[in-house]
C-alpha cells in the first residue's frame, strides 16, 4: 500500500513538473495570436520575425500620455539603437473600438517609423498579462522575453538601452 501511494505521488510530481516546464517554455516568447496592422489587415504575431535581433515591444494607447511620451522618446533615439544593435521596435496599441481610429493618425502625425499594430481583441495583451500601459518588453535575439517594465518616466529609454547593451555584450 505504501509503495503504491509513493508511486502515485511520484507520478503526480512528474506530471506537474512537465506541465510547469511546458508553461515556462510557451511564455518565453510572444504568444501566437492575431493582431491587426494600422490598415486593418490581420497578422499572426509569429510573422513578426523576432529572431536575429533584439526587439522592444511596447503596449500603448492613444489616450495614454506616458505611452506617447515613451514612444516619442524612443523614436528620438531609435535610429541610434538600430545602428548600434539592430534593435527592432514594435508598438502594440490596445485602444478599444472608440479610440482605435486615432492610432493611425497619431502614428502618422508623430512620424513614428517603427512597426505599429493594434491588438483589436486584447488577445495579445491578455496572453502577456499586460494590465496597464505603457508596458514594455525586451526580447533577445532568440525572440525570448528577457526583461519587462511597466509605466514610464522621462529617462526610462536609457534603462532600456542599458538592458539592450548588456544583452548585446553577452552574445
mmCIF file of C-alpha atoms in Angstrom:
data_model
loop_
_atom_site.group_PDB
_atom_site.id
_atom_site.type_symbol
_atom_site.label_atom_id
_atom_site.label_comp_id
_atom_site.label_asym_id
_atom_site.label_seq_id
_atom_site.Cartn_x
_atom_site.Cartn_y
_atom_site.Cartn_z
ATOM 1 C CA UNK A 1 0.000 0.000 0.000
ATOM 2 C CA UNK A 2 2.803 2.427 0.905
ATOM 3 C CA UNK A 3 4.660 1.532 -2.279
ATOM 4 C CA UNK A 4 1.641 2.232 -4.495
ATOM 5 C CA UNK A 5 0.982 5.548 -2.721
ATOM 6 C CA UNK A 6 4.610 6.599 -3.176
ATOM 7 C CA UNK A 7 4.466 5.588 -6.845
ATOM 8 C CA UNK A 8 1.229 7.561 -7.310
ATOM 9 C CA UNK A 9 2.733 10.671 -5.687
ATOM 10 C CA UNK A 10 5.885 10.345 -7.801
ATOM 11 C CA UNK A 11 3.775 10.153 -10.958
ATOM 12 C CA UNK A 12 1.844 13.266 -9.935
ATOM 13 C CA UNK A 13 5.098 15.141 -9.341
ATOM 14 C CA UNK A 14 6.478 14.123 -12.737
ATOM 15 C CA UNK A 15 3.285 15.266 -14.468
ATOM 16 C CA UNK A 16 3.267 18.563 -12.525
ATOM 17 C CA UNK A 17 6.906 19.274 -13.364
ATOM 18 C CA UNK A 18 6.383 18.505 -17.056
ATOM 19 C CA UNK A 19 3.342 20.834 -17.221
ATOM 20 C CA UNK A 20 5.306 23.514 -15.386
ATOM 21 C CA UNK A 21 8.253 23.201 -17.781
ATOM 22 C CA UNK A 22 5.895 23.393 -20.764
ATOM 23 C CA UNK A 23 4.193 26.516 -19.382
ATOM 24 C CA UNK A 24 7.552 28.244 -18.915
ATOM 25 C CA UNK A 25 8.628 27.340 -22.407
ATOM 26 C CA UNK A 26 5.496 28.752 -24.035
ATOM 27 C CA UNK A 27 5.658 32.006 -22.088
ATOM 28 C CA UNK A 28 9.252 32.842 -23.068
ATOM 29 C CA UNK A 29 8.380 34.416 -26.400
ATOM 30 C CA UNK A 30 5.432 36.270 -27.831
ATOM 31 C CA UNK A 31 2.320 34.105 -27.792
ATOM 32 C CA UNK A 32 0.806 33.223 -31.140
ATOM 33 C CA UNK A 33 -2.257 35.450 -31.530
ATOM 34 C CA UNK A 34 -3.736 37.522 -34.327
ATOM 35 C CA UNK A 35 -3.243 41.287 -34.317
ATOM 36 C CA UNK A 36 -4.032 43.934 -36.938
ATOM 37 C CA UNK A 37 -1.941 46.353 -38.928
ATOM 38 C CA UNK A 38 -2.952 50.008 -38.837
ATOM 39 C CA UNK A 39 -4.659 49.376 -42.188
ATOM 40 C CA UNK A 40 -6.834 46.664 -40.647
ATOM 41 C CA UNK A 41 -5.093 43.603 -42.082
ATOM 42 C CA UNK A 42 -4.815 40.571 -39.798
ATOM 43 C CA UNK A 43 -1.382 39.296 -38.897
ATOM 44 C CA UNK A 44 -0.118 36.485 -36.692
ATOM 45 C CA UNK A 45 2.451 37.504 -34.096
ATOM 46 C CA UNK A 46 4.523 34.563 -35.373
ATOM 47 C CA UNK A 47 5.001 36.544 -38.603
ATOM 48 C CA UNK A 48 6.755 39.415 -36.813
ATOM 49 C CA UNK A 49 10.266 37.992 -37.463
ATOM 50 C CA UNK A 50 11.576 38.445 -33.946
ATOM 51 C CA UNK A 51 14.696 36.299 -34.202
ATOM 52 C CA UNK A 52 18.172 37.517 -35.092
ATOM 53 C CA UNK A 53 17.914 40.914 -33.438
ATOM 54 C CA UNK A 54 16.791 42.498 -30.200
ATOM 55 C CA UNK A 55 13.157 43.553 -30.086
ATOM 56 C CA UNK A 56 11.402 46.087 -27.900
ATOM 57 C CA UNK A 57 7.650 45.522 -27.675
ATOM 58 C CA UNK A 58 5.687 48.408 -26.210
ATOM 59 C CA UNK A 59 1.991 48.218 -25.379
ATOM 60 C CA UNK A 60 0.407 51.658 -25.635
ATOM 61 C CA UNK A 61 -2.839 53.555 -26.227
ATOM 62 C CA UNK A 62 -3.708 56.876 -27.828
ATOM 63 C CA UNK A 63 -5.311 58.118 -24.598
ATOM 64 C CA UNK A 64 -2.213 57.280 -22.510
ATOM 65 C CA UNK A 65 0.055 60.310 -22.130
ATOM 66 C CA UNK A 66 3.022 58.360 -20.654
ATOM 67 C CA UNK A 67 2.744 55.910 -23.571
ATOM 68 C CA UNK A 68 3.030 58.730 -26.099
ATOM 69 C CA UNK A 69 5.962 60.204 -24.168
ATOM 70 C CA UNK A 70 7.715 56.842 -24.063
ATOM 71 C CA UNK A 71 7.278 56.084 -27.755
ATOM 72 C CA UNK A 72 8.281 59.640 -28.727
ATOM 73 C CA UNK A 73 11.428 59.373 -26.584
ATOM 74 C CA UNK A 74 12.304 56.007 -28.110
ATOM 75 C CA UNK A 75 11.547 57.397 -31.579
ATOM 76 C CA UNK A 76 14.208 60.072 -30.980
ATOM 77 C CA UNK A 77 16.927 57.509 -30.171
ATOM 78 C CA UNK A 78 15.630 54.654 -32.335
ATOM 79 C CA UNK A 79 17.988 55.317 -35.291
ATOM 80 C CA UNK A 80 20.952 55.065 -32.899
ATOM 81 C CA UNK A 81 19.596 51.847 -31.361
ATOM 82 C CA UNK A 82 19.162 50.361 -34.818
ATOM 83 C CA UNK A 83 22.652 51.352 -35.877
ATOM 84 C CA UNK A 84 24.310 50.202 -32.625
ATOM 85 C CA UNK A 85 22.480 46.919 -32.072
ATOM 86 C CA UNK A 86 19.940 46.419 -34.883
ATOM 87 C CA UNK A 87 17.053 46.833 -32.455
ATOM 88 C CA UNK A 88 13.505 46.413 -33.722
ATOM 89 C CA UNK A 89 10.687 48.321 -32.017
ATOM 90 C CA UNK A 90 7.123 47.056 -32.181
ATOM 91 C CA UNK A 91 4.344 49.192 -30.738
ATOM 92 C CA UNK A 92 1.083 47.407 -29.930
ATOM 93 C CA UNK A 93 -1.941 49.661 -29.500
ATOM 94 C CA UNK A 94 -4.527 48.422 -27.013
ATOM 95 C CA UNK A 95 -7.084 51.053 -27.964
ATOM 96 C CA UNK A 96 -10.690 49.968 -27.876
ATOM 97 C CA UNK A 97 -13.209 50.438 -30.709
ATOM 98 C CA UNK A 98 -13.856 54.064 -29.744
ATOM 99 C CA UNK A 99 -10.223 55.231 -29.786
ATOM 100 C CA UNK A 100 -8.715 52.754 -32.277
ATOM 101 C CA UNK A 101 -9.210 55.041 -35.302
ATOM 102 C CA UNK A 102 -6.945 57.657 -33.728
ATOM 103 C CA UNK A 103 -3.950 55.285 -33.585
ATOM 104 C CA UNK A 104 -3.152 55.507 -37.299
ATOM 105 C CA UNK A 105 -3.400 59.308 -37.448
ATOM 106 C CA UNK A 106 -1.356 59.688 -34.261
ATOM 107 C CA UNK A 107 1.415 57.414 -35.584
ATOM 108 C CA UNK A 108 1.437 59.308 -38.882
ATOM 109 C CA UNK A 109 1.381 62.696 -37.122
ATOM 110 C CA UNK A 110 4.282 61.733 -34.843
ATOM 111 C CA UNK A 111 6.144 60.256 -37.834
ATOM 112 C CA UNK A 112 6.956 57.144 -35.893
ATOM 113 C CA UNK A 113 8.839 54.876 -38.251
ATOM 114 C CA UNK A 114 8.700 51.700 -36.202
ATOM 115 C CA UNK A 115 6.189 48.892 -36.681
ATOM 116 C CA UNK A 116 2.822 49.604 -35.089
ATOM 117 C CA UNK A 117 -0.057 47.173 -34.697
ATOM 118 C CA UNK A 118 -3.431 47.043 -32.995
ATOM 119 C CA UNK A 119 -4.411 44.333 -30.520
ATOM 120 C CA UNK A 120 -8.051 44.619 -31.536
ATOM 121 C CA UNK A 121 -9.462 41.955 -29.246
ATOM 122 C CA UNK A 122 -6.909 42.331 -26.460
ATOM 123 C CA UNK A 123 -5.730 38.752 -27.054
ATOM 124 C CA UNK A 124 -2.019 39.607 -27.015
ATOM 125 C CA UNK A 125 -2.454 41.899 -24.029
ATOM 126 C CA UNK A 126 -4.174 39.139 -22.048
ATOM 127 C CA UNK A 127 -1.721 36.458 -23.151
ATOM 128 C CA UNK A 128 1.210 38.592 -21.983
ATOM 129 C CA UNK A 129 -0.516 39.616 -18.771
ATOM 130 C CA UNK A 130 -0.427 43.324 -19.594
ATOM 131 C CA UNK A 131 -2.674 45.038 -17.084
ATOM 132 C CA UNK A 132 -1.702 48.676 -17.627
ATOM 133 C CA UNK A 133 0.036 50.696 -20.311
ATOM 134 C CA UNK A 134 2.728 51.542 -21.035
ATOM 135 C CA UNK A 135 4.142 48.061 -20.597
ATOM 136 C CA UNK A 136 7.409 47.357 -22.362
ATOM 137 C CA UNK A 137 9.142 44.043 -23.068
ATOM 138 C CA UNK A 138 12.629 43.394 -24.372
ATOM 139 C CA UNK A 139 13.231 40.198 -26.346
ATOM 140 C CA UNK A 140 16.647 38.683 -27.004
ATOM 141 C CA UNK A 141 17.889 37.543 -30.418
ATOM 142 C CA UNK A 142 16.096 34.214 -29.948
ATOM 143 C CA UNK A 143 12.755 36.010 -29.557
ATOM 144 C CA UNK A 144 12.570 35.263 -25.829
ATOM 145 C CA UNK A 145 11.267 37.823 -23.351
ATOM 146 C CA UNK A 146 14.180 38.693 -21.089
ATOM 147 C CA UNK A 147 13.041 41.927 -19.420
ATOM 148 C CA UNK A 148 9.892 43.936 -18.880
ATOM 149 C CA UNK A 149 8.902 47.263 -17.418
ATOM 150 C CA UNK A 150 5.634 48.999 -16.617
ATOM 151 C CA UNK A 151 4.883 52.734 -16.585
ATOM 152 C CA UNK A 152 7.171 55.423 -17.961
ATOM 153 C CA UNK A 153 9.081 58.393 -16.710
ATOM 154 C CA UNK A 154 11.481 60.508 -18.753
ATOM 155 C CA UNK A 155 14.825 58.759 -18.976
ATOM 156 C CA UNK A 156 13.442 55.217 -18.898
ATOM 157 C CA UNK A 157 14.551 54.805 -22.512
ATOM 158 C CA UNK A 158 18.122 54.984 -21.185
ATOM 159 C CA UNK A 159 17.337 51.986 -18.948
ATOM 160 C CA UNK A 160 16.084 50.124 -22.000
ATOM 161 C CA UNK A 161 19.285 50.982 -23.853
ATOM 162 C CA UNK A 162 21.389 49.736 -20.922
ATOM 163 C CA UNK A 163 19.484 46.435 -20.912
ATOM 164 C CA UNK A 164 19.997 46.110 -24.660
ATOM 165 C CA UNK A 165 23.719 46.860 -24.321
ATOM 166 C CA UNK A 166 24.095 44.179 -21.635
ATOM 167 C CA UNK A 167 22.301 41.678 -23.841
ATOM 168 C CA UNK A 168 24.483 42.644 -26.779
ATOM 169 C CA UNK A 169 27.682 42.003 -24.812
ATOM 170 C CA UNK A 170 26.502 38.505 -23.744
ATOM 171 C CA UNK A 171 26.215 37.178 -27.321
#
